[in-house]
PDB file of C-alpha atoms in Angstrom:
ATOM      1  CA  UNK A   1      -2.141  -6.500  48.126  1.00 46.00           C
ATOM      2  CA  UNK A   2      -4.024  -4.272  46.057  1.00 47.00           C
ATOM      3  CA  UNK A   3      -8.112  -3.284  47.176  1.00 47.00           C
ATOM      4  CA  UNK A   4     -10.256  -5.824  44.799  1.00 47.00           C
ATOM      5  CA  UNK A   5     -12.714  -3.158  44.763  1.00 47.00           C
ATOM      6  CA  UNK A   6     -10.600  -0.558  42.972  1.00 45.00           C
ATOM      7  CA  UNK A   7     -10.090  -1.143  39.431  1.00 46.00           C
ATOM      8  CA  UNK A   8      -7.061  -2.317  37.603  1.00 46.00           C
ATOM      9  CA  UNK A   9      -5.801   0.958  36.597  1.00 46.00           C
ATOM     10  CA  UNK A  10      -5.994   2.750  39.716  1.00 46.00           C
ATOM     11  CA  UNK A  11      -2.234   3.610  40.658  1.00 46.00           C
ATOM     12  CA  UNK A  12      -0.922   2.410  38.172  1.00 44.00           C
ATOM     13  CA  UNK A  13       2.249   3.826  36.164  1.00 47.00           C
ATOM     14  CA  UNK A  14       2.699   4.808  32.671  1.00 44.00           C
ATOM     15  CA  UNK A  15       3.065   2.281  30.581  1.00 43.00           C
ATOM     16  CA  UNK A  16       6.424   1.108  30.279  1.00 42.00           C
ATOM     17  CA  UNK A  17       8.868   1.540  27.557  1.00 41.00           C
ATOM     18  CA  UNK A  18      10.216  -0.231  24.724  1.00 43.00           C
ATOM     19  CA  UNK A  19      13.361  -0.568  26.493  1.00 40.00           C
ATOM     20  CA  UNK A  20      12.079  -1.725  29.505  1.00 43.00           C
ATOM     21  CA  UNK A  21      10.728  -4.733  27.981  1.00 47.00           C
ATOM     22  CA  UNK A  22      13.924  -5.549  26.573  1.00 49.00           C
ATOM     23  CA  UNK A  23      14.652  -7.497  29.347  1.00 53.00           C
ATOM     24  CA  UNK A  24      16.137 -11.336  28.997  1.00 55.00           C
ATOM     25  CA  UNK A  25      13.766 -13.981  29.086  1.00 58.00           C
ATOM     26  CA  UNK A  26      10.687 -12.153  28.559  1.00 62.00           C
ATOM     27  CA  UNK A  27       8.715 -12.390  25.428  1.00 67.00           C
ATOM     28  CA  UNK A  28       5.966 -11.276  23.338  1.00 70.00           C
ATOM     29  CA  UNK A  29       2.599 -13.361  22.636  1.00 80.00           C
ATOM     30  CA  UNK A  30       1.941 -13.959  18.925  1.00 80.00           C
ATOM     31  CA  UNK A  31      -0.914 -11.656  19.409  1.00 82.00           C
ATOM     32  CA  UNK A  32       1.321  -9.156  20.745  1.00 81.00           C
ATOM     33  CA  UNK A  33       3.329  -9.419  17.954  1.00 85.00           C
ATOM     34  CA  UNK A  34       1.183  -9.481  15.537  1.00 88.00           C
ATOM     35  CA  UNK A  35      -0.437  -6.272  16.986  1.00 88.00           C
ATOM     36  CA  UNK A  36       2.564  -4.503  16.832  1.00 85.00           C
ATOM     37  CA  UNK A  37       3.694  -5.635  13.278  1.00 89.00           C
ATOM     38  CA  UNK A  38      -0.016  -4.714  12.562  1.00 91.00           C
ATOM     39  CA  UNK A  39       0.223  -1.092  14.191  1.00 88.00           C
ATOM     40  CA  UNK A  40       3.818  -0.834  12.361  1.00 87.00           C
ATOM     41  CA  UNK A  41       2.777  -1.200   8.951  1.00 91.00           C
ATOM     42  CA  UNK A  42      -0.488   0.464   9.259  1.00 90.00           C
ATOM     43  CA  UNK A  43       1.407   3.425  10.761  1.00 84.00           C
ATOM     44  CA  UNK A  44       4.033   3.338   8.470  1.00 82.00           C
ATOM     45  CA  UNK A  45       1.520   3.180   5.360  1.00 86.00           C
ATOM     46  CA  UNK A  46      -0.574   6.342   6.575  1.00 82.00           C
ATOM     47  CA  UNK A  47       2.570   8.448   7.005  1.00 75.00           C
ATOM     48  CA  UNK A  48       3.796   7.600   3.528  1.00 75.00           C
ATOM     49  CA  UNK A  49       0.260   8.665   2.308  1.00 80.00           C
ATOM     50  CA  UNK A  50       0.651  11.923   4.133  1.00 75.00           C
ATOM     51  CA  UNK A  51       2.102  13.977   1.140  1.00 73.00           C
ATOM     52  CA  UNK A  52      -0.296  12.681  -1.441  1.00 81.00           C
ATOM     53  CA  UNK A  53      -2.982  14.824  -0.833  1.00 81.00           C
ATOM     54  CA  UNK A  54      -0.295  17.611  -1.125  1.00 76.00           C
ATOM     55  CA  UNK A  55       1.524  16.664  -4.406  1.00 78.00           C
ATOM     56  CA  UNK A  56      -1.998  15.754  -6.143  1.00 84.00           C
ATOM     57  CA  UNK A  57      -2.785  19.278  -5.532  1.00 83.00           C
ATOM     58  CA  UNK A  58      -0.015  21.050  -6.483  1.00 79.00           C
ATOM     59  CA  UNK A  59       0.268  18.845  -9.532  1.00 82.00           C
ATOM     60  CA  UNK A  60      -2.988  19.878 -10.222  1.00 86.00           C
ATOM     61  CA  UNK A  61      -2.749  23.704  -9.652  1.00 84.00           C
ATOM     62  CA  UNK A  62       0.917  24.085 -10.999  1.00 79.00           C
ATOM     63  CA  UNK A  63       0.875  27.949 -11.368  1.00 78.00           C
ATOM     64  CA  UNK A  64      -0.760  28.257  -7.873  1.00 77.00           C
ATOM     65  CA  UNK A  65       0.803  28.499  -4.204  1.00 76.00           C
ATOM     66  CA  UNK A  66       2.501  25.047  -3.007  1.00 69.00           C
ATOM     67  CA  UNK A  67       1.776  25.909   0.574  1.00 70.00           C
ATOM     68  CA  UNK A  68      -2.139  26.205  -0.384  1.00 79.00           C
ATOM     69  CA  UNK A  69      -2.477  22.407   1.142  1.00 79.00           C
ATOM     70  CA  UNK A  70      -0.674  23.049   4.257  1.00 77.00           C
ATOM     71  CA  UNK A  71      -3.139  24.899   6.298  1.00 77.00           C
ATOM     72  CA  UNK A  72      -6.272  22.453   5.282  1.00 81.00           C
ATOM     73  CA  UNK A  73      -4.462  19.157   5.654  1.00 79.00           C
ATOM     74  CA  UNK A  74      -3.029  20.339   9.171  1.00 78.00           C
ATOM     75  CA  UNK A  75      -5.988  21.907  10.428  1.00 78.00           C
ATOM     76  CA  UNK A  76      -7.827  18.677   9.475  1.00 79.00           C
ATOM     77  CA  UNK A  77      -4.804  16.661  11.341  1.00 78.00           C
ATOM     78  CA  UNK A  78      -5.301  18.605  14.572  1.00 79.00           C
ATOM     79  CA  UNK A  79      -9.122  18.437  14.761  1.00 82.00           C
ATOM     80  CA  UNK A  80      -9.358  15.117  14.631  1.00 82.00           C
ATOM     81  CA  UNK A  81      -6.260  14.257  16.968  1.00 81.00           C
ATOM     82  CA  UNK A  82      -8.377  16.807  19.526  1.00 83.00           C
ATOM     83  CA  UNK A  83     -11.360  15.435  18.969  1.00 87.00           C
ATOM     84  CA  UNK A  84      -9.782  11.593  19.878  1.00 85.00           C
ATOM     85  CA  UNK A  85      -8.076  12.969  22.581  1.00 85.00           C
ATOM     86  CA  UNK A  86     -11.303  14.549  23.852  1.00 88.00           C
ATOM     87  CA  UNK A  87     -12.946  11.584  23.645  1.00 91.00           C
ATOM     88  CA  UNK A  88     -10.830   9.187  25.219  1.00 87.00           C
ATOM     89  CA  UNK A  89     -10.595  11.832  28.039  1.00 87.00           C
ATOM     90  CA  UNK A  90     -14.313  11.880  28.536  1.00 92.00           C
ATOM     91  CA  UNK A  91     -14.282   8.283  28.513  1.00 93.00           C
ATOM     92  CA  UNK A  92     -11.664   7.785  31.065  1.00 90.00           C
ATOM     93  CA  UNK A  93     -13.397  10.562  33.154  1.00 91.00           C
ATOM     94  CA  UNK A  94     -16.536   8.466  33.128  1.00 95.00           C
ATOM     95  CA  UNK A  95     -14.616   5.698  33.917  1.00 94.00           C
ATOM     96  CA  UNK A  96     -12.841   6.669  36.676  1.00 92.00           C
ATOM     97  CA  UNK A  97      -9.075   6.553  35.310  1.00 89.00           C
ATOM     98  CA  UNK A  98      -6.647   9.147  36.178  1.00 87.00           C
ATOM     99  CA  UNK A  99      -5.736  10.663  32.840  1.00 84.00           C
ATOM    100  CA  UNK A 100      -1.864  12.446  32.294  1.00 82.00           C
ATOM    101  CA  UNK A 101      -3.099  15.405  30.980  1.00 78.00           C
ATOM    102  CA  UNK A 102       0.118  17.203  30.804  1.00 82.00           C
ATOM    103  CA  UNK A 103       1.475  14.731  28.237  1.00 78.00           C
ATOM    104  CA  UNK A 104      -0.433  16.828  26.166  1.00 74.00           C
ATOM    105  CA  UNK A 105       1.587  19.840  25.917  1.00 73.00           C
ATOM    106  CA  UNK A 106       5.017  18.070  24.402  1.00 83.00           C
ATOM    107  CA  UNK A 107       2.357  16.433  21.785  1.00 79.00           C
ATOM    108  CA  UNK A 108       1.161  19.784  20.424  1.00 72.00           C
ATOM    109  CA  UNK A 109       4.180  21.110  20.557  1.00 78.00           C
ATOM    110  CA  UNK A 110       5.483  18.539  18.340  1.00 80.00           C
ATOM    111  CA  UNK A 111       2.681  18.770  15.993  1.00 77.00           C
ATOM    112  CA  UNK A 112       3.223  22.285  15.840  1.00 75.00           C
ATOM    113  CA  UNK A 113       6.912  21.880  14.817  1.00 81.00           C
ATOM    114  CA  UNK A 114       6.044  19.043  12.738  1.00 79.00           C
ATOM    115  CA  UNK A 115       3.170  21.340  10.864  1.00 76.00           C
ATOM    116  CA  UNK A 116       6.457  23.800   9.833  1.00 79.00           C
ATOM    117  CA  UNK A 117       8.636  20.930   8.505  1.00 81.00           C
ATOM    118  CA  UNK A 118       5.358  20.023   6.351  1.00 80.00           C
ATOM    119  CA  UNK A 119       5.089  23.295   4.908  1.00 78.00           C
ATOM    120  CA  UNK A 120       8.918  22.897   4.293  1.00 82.00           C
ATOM    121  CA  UNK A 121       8.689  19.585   2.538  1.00 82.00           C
ATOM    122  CA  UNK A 122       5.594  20.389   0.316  1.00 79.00           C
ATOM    123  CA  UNK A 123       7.629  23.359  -0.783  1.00 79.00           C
ATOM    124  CA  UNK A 124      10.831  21.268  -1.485  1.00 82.00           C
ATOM    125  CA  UNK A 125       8.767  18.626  -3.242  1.00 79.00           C
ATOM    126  CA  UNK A 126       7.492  21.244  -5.578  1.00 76.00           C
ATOM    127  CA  UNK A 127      10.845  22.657  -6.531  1.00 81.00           C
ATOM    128  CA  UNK A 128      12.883  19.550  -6.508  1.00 80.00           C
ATOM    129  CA  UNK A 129      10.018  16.993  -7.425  1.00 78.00           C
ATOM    130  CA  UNK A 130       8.435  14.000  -5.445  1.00 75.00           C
ATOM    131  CA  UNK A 131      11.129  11.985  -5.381  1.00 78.00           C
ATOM    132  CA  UNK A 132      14.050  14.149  -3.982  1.00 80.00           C
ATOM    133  CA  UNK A 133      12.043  16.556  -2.537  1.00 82.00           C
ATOM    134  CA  UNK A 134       9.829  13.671  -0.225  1.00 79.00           C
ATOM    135  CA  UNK A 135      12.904  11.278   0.616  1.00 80.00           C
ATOM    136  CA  UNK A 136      14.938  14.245   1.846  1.00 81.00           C
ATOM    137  CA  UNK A 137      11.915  15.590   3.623  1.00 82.00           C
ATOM    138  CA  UNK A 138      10.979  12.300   5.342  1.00 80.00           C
ATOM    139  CA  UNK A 139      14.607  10.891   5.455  1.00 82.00           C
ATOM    140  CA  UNK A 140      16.853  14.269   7.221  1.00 82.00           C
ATOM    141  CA  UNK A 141      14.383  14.338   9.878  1.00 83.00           C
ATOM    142  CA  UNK A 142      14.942  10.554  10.710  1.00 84.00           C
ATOM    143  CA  UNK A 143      19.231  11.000  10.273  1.00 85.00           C
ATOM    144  CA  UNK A 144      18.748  14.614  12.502  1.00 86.00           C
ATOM    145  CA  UNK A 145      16.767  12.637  15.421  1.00 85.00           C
ATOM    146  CA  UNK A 146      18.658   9.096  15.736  1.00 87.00           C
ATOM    147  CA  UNK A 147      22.104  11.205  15.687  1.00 89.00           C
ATOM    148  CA  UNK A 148      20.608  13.355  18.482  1.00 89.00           C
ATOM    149  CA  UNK A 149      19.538  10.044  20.399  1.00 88.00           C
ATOM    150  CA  UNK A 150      22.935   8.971  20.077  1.00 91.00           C
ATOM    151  CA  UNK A 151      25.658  12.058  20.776  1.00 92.00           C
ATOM    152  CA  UNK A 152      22.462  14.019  23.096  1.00 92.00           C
ATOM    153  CA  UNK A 153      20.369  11.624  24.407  1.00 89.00           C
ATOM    154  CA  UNK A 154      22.658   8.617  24.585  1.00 90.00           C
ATOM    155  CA  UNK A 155      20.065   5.837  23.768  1.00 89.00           C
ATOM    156  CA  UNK A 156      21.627   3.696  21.627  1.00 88.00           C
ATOM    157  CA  UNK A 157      25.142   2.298  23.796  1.00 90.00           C
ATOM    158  CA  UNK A 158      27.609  -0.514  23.203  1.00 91.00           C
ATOM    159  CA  UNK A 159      29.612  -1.737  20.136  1.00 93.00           C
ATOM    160  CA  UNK A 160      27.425  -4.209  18.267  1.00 93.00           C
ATOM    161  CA  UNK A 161      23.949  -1.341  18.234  1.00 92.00           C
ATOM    162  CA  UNK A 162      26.541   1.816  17.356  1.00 92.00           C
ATOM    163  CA  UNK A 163      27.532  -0.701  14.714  1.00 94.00           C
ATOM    164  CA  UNK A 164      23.833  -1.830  13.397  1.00 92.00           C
ATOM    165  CA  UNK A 165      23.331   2.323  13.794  1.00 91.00           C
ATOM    166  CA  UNK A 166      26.227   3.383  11.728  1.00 92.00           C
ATOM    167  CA  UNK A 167      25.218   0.535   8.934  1.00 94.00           C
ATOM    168  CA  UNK A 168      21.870   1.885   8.629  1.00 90.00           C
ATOM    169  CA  UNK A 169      22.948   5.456   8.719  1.00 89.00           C
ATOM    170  CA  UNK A 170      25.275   4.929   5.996  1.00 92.00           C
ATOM    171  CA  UNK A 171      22.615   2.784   3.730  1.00 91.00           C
ATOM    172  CA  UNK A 172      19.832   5.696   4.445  1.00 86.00           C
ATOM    173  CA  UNK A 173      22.402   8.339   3.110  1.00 86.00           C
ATOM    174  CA  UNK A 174      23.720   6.264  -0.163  1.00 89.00           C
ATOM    175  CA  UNK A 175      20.087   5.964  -0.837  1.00 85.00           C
ATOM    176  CA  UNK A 176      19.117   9.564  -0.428  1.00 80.00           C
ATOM    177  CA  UNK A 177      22.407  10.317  -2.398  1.00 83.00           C
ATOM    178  CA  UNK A 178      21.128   8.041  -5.066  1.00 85.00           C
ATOM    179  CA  UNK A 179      17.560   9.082  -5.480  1.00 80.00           C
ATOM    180  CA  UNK A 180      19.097  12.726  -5.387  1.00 76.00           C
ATOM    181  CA  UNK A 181      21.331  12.139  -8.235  1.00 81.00           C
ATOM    182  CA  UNK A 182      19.537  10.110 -10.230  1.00 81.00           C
ATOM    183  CA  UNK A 183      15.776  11.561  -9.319  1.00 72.00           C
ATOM    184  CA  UNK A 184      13.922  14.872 -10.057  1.00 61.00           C
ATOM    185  CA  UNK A 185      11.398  16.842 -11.383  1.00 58.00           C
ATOM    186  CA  UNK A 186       9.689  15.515 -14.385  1.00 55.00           C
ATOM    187  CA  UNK A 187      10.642  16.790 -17.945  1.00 50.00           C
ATOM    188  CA  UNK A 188       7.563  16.157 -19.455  1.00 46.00           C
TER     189      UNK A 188
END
């Protein structure tokens, strides 16, 4: 039985996955739900609002370097990720809770490699315009990572979720197909 003087976080494990609570017979509170439908949309929102900063720019400054964004917006990106992370480690340190820092690492990492595929895309959205170049930015990143979670990483299994996966694979690639024929830099 665990000490009633320690508090609830002490020993306790990473929280667990989203396939972990894929298990039959449990299920989510409203609240939960709501929360994560919240956190969903919110999160999907600020990532499509990522580029506009970007394209507003170099709209604005058409003769001038489309990479001229890229160091401001990611340098504001990672100072306030630090600075959150920074606090919520002093916060757990006054609290008492055993923070992972060497989750860190893989995260900067990331954001590093994720900073070079900006770059990338603002480039590509110059020279193709917003519409290609940002749905073939933000789209062959998504196609590049689910194929490696299925032939690498082997998280999606069985018939039926190969099937939903090869369904949505092939709608996300008619689309980018179709906003690649059909879209493009403005003649105006």
């Amino acid at each position: 039985t665990p000490d009633p003087a320690s508090p609830p976080h002490a020993g306790a494990q990473l929280a667990p996955t989203v396939v972990e609570l894929d298990r039959p017979g449990r299920t989510l509170s409203m609240g939960g739900r709501a929360m994560g439908v919240g956190l969903a949309v919110t999160g999907g929102s600020l990532c499509a609002l990522q580029s506009v900063p970007a394209a507003v720019y170099n709209t604005h400054h058409a003769g001038g370097s489309t990479s001229a964004v890229v160091l401001p917006q990611s340098l504001g990106i990672w100072v306030v990720s630090t600075a959150i992370y920074l606090l919520y480690a002093s916060f757990a340190k006054l609290a008492g809770w055993r923070v992972p820092h060497s989750a860190i690492r893989p995260a900067f990492f990331s954001g590093s490699i994720w900073c070079l595929g900006f770059a990338f895309m603002i480039g590509t959205i110059n020279r193709l315009g917003y519409s290609v170049g940002y749905t073939l930015g933000a789209v062959g990143p998504i196609i590049v990572s689910s194929l490696l979670s299925v032939f690498v990483f082997r998280e999606i299994q069985g018939r039926k979720q190969l099937g939903l996966y090869a369904s949505a694979l092939a709608l996300q690639m008619v689309g980018t197909a179709l906003i690649a024929a059909f879209g493009g830099p403005s003649r105006s």
